[in-house]
GROMACS .gro file of C-alpha atoms in nm:
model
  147
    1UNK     CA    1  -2.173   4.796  -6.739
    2UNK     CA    2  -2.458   4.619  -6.539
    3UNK     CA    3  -2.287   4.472  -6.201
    4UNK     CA    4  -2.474   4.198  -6.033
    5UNK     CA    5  -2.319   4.146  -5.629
    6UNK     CA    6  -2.363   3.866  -5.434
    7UNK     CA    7  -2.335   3.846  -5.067
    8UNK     CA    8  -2.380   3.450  -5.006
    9UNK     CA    9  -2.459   3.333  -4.704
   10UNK     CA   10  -2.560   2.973  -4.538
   11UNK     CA   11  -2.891   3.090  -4.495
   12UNK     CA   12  -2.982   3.399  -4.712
   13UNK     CA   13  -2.786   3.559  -4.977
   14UNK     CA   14  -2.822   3.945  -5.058
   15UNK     CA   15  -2.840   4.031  -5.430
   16UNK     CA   16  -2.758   4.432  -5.550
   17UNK     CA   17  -2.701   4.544  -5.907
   18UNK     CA   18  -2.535   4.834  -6.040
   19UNK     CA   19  -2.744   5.062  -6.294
   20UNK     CA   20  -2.675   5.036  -6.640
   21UNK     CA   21  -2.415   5.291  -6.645
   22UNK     CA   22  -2.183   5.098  -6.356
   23UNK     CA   23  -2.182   5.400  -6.100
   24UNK     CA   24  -2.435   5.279  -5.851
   25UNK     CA   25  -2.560   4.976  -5.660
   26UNK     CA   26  -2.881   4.935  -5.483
   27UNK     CA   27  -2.982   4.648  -5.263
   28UNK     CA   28  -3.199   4.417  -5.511
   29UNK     CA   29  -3.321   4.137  -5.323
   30UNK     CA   30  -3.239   3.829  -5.055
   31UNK     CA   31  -3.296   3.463  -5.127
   32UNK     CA   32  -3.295   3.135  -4.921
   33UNK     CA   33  -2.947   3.008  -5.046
   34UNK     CA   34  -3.101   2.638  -5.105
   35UNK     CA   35  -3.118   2.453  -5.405
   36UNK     CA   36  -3.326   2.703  -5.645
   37UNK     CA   37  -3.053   2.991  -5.563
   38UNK     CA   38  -2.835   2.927  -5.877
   39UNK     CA   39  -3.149   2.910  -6.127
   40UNK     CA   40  -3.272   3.236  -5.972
   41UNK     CA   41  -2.927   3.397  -6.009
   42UNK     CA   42  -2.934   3.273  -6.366
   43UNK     CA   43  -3.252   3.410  -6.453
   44UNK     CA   44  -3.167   3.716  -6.327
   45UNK     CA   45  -2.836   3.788  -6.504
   46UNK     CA   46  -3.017   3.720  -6.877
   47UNK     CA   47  -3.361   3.908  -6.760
   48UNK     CA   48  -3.138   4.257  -6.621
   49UNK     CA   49  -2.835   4.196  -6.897
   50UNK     CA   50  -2.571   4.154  -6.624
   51UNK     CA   51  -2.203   4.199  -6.804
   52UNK     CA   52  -2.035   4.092  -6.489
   53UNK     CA   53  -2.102   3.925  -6.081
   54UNK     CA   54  -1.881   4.012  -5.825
   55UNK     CA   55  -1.907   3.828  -5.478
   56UNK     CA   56  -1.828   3.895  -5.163
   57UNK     CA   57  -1.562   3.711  -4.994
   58UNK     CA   58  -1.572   3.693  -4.638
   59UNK     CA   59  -1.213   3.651  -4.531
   60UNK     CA   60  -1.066   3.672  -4.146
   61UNK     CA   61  -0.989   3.967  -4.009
   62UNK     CA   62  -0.592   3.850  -4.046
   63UNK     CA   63  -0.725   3.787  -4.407
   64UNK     CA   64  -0.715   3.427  -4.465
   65UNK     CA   65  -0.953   3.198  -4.593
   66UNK     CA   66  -1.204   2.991  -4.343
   67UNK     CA   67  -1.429   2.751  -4.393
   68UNK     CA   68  -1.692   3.016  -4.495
   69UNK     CA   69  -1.492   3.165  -4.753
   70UNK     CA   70  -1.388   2.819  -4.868
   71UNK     CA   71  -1.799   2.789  -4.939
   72UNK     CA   72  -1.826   3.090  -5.099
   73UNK     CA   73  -1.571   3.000  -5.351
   74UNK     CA   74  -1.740   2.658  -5.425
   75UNK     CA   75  -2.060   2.831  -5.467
   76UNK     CA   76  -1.859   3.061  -5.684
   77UNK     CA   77  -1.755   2.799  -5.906
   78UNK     CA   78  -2.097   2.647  -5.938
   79UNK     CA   79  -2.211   3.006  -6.097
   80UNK     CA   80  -1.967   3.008  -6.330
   81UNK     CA   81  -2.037   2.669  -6.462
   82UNK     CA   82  -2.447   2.824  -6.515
   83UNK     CA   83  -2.359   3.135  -6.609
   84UNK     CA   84  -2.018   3.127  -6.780
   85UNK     CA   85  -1.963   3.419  -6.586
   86UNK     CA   86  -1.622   3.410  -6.419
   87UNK     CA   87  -1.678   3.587  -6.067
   88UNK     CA   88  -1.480   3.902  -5.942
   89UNK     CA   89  -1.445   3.834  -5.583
   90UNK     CA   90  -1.351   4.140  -5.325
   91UNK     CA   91  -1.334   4.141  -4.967
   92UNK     CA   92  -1.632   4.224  -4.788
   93UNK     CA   93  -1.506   4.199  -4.446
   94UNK     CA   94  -1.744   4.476  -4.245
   95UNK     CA   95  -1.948   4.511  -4.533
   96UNK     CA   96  -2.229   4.329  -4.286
   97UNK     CA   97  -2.195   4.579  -4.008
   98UNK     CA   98  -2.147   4.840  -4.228
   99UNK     CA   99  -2.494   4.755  -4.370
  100UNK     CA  100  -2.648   4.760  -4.019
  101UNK     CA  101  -2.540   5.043  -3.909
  102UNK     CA  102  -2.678   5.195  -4.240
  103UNK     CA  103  -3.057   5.026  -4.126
  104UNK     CA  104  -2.968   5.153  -3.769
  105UNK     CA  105  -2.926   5.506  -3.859
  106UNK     CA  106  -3.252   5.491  -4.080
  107UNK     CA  107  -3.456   5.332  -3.779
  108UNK     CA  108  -3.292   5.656  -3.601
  109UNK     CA  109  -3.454   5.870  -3.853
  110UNK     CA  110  -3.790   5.723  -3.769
  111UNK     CA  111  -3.794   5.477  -4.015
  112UNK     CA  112  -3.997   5.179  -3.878
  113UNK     CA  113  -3.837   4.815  -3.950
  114UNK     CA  114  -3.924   4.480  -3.771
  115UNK     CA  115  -3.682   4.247  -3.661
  116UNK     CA  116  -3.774   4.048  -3.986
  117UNK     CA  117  -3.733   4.336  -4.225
  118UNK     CA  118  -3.399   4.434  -4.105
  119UNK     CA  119  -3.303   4.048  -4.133
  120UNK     CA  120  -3.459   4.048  -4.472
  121UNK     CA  121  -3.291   4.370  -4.586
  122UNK     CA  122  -2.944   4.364  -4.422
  123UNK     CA  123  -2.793   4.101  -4.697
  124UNK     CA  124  -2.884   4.290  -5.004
  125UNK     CA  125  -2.752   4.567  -4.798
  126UNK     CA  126  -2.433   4.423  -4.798
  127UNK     CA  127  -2.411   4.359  -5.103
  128UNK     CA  128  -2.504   4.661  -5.264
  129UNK     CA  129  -2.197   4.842  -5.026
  130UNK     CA  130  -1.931   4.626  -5.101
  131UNK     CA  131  -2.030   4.677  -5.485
  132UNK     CA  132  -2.062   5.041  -5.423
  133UNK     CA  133  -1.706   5.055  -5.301
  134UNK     CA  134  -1.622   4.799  -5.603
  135UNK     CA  135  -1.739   5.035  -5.822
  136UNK     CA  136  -1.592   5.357  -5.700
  137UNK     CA  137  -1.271   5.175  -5.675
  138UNK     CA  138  -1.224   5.116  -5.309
  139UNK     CA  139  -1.218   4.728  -5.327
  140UNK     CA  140  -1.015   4.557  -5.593
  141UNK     CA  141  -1.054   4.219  -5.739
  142UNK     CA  142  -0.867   3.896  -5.520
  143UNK     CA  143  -0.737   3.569  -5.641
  144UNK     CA  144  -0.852   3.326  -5.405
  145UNK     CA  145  -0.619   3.078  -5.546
  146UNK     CA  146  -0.360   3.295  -5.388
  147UNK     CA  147  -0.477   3.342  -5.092
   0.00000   0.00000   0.00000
């Protein structure tokens, strides 16, 4: 089952996508989250076949829901209403900083990466670990309704 994951952010949001066989995510791409983001996303879940999106909710620490998570959610709903997709939303609390230390430990390696590359790269990053641990059953759906 082809996973589409989306890490949205106020200014960027990281894209990843399972292969076809729903064991693995990659980091697919990063877009300016402004008014073309939703027809992109569209395009992209007829053009790869998508069966299902999950997003990335970023909840407190405590795990409550801020104003950024409130955003998310709206956003969330907006997608559905394009897609007819209802989202699967999981925490990705850490899924960030799990993503940079991932780019950290490859500059370590003596892989070169600008300032702008790691900015460009860290939200599709994040997005393809939180759907990683999605799909190897670390992370479980929520109900933000619930919350």
């Amino acid at each position: 089952m082809r996973t589409l994951a989306i890490d949205h952010g106020q200014k960027r949001t990281g894209l990843a996508m399972s292969d076809a066989g729903g064991k693995f995510a990659s980091p697919l791409d990063m877009f300016p989250t402004d008014g073309s983001l939703l027809g992109r996303i569209a395009s992209i879940v007829t053009e790869e076949s998508v069966e299902r999106i999950v997003i990335g909710l970023p909840l407190h620490m405590e795990g409550g829901l801020g104003s950024t998570a409130k955003s998310v959610i709206a956003f969330a709903n907006q997608l559905e209403a394009v897609t007819k997709f209802k989202p699967i939303f999981v925490d990705e609390r850490l899924s960030s900083f799990d993503a940079e230390q991932k780019l950290i430990d490859r500059k370590r390696a003596g892989g070169k990466m600008t300032r702008a590359m790691k900015k460009e790269r860290l939200d599709a990053l994040a997005a393809a670990t939180f759907l990683q641990a999605y799909l190897d059953g670390k992370l479980t759906s929520l109900d933000p309704t619930r919350m």
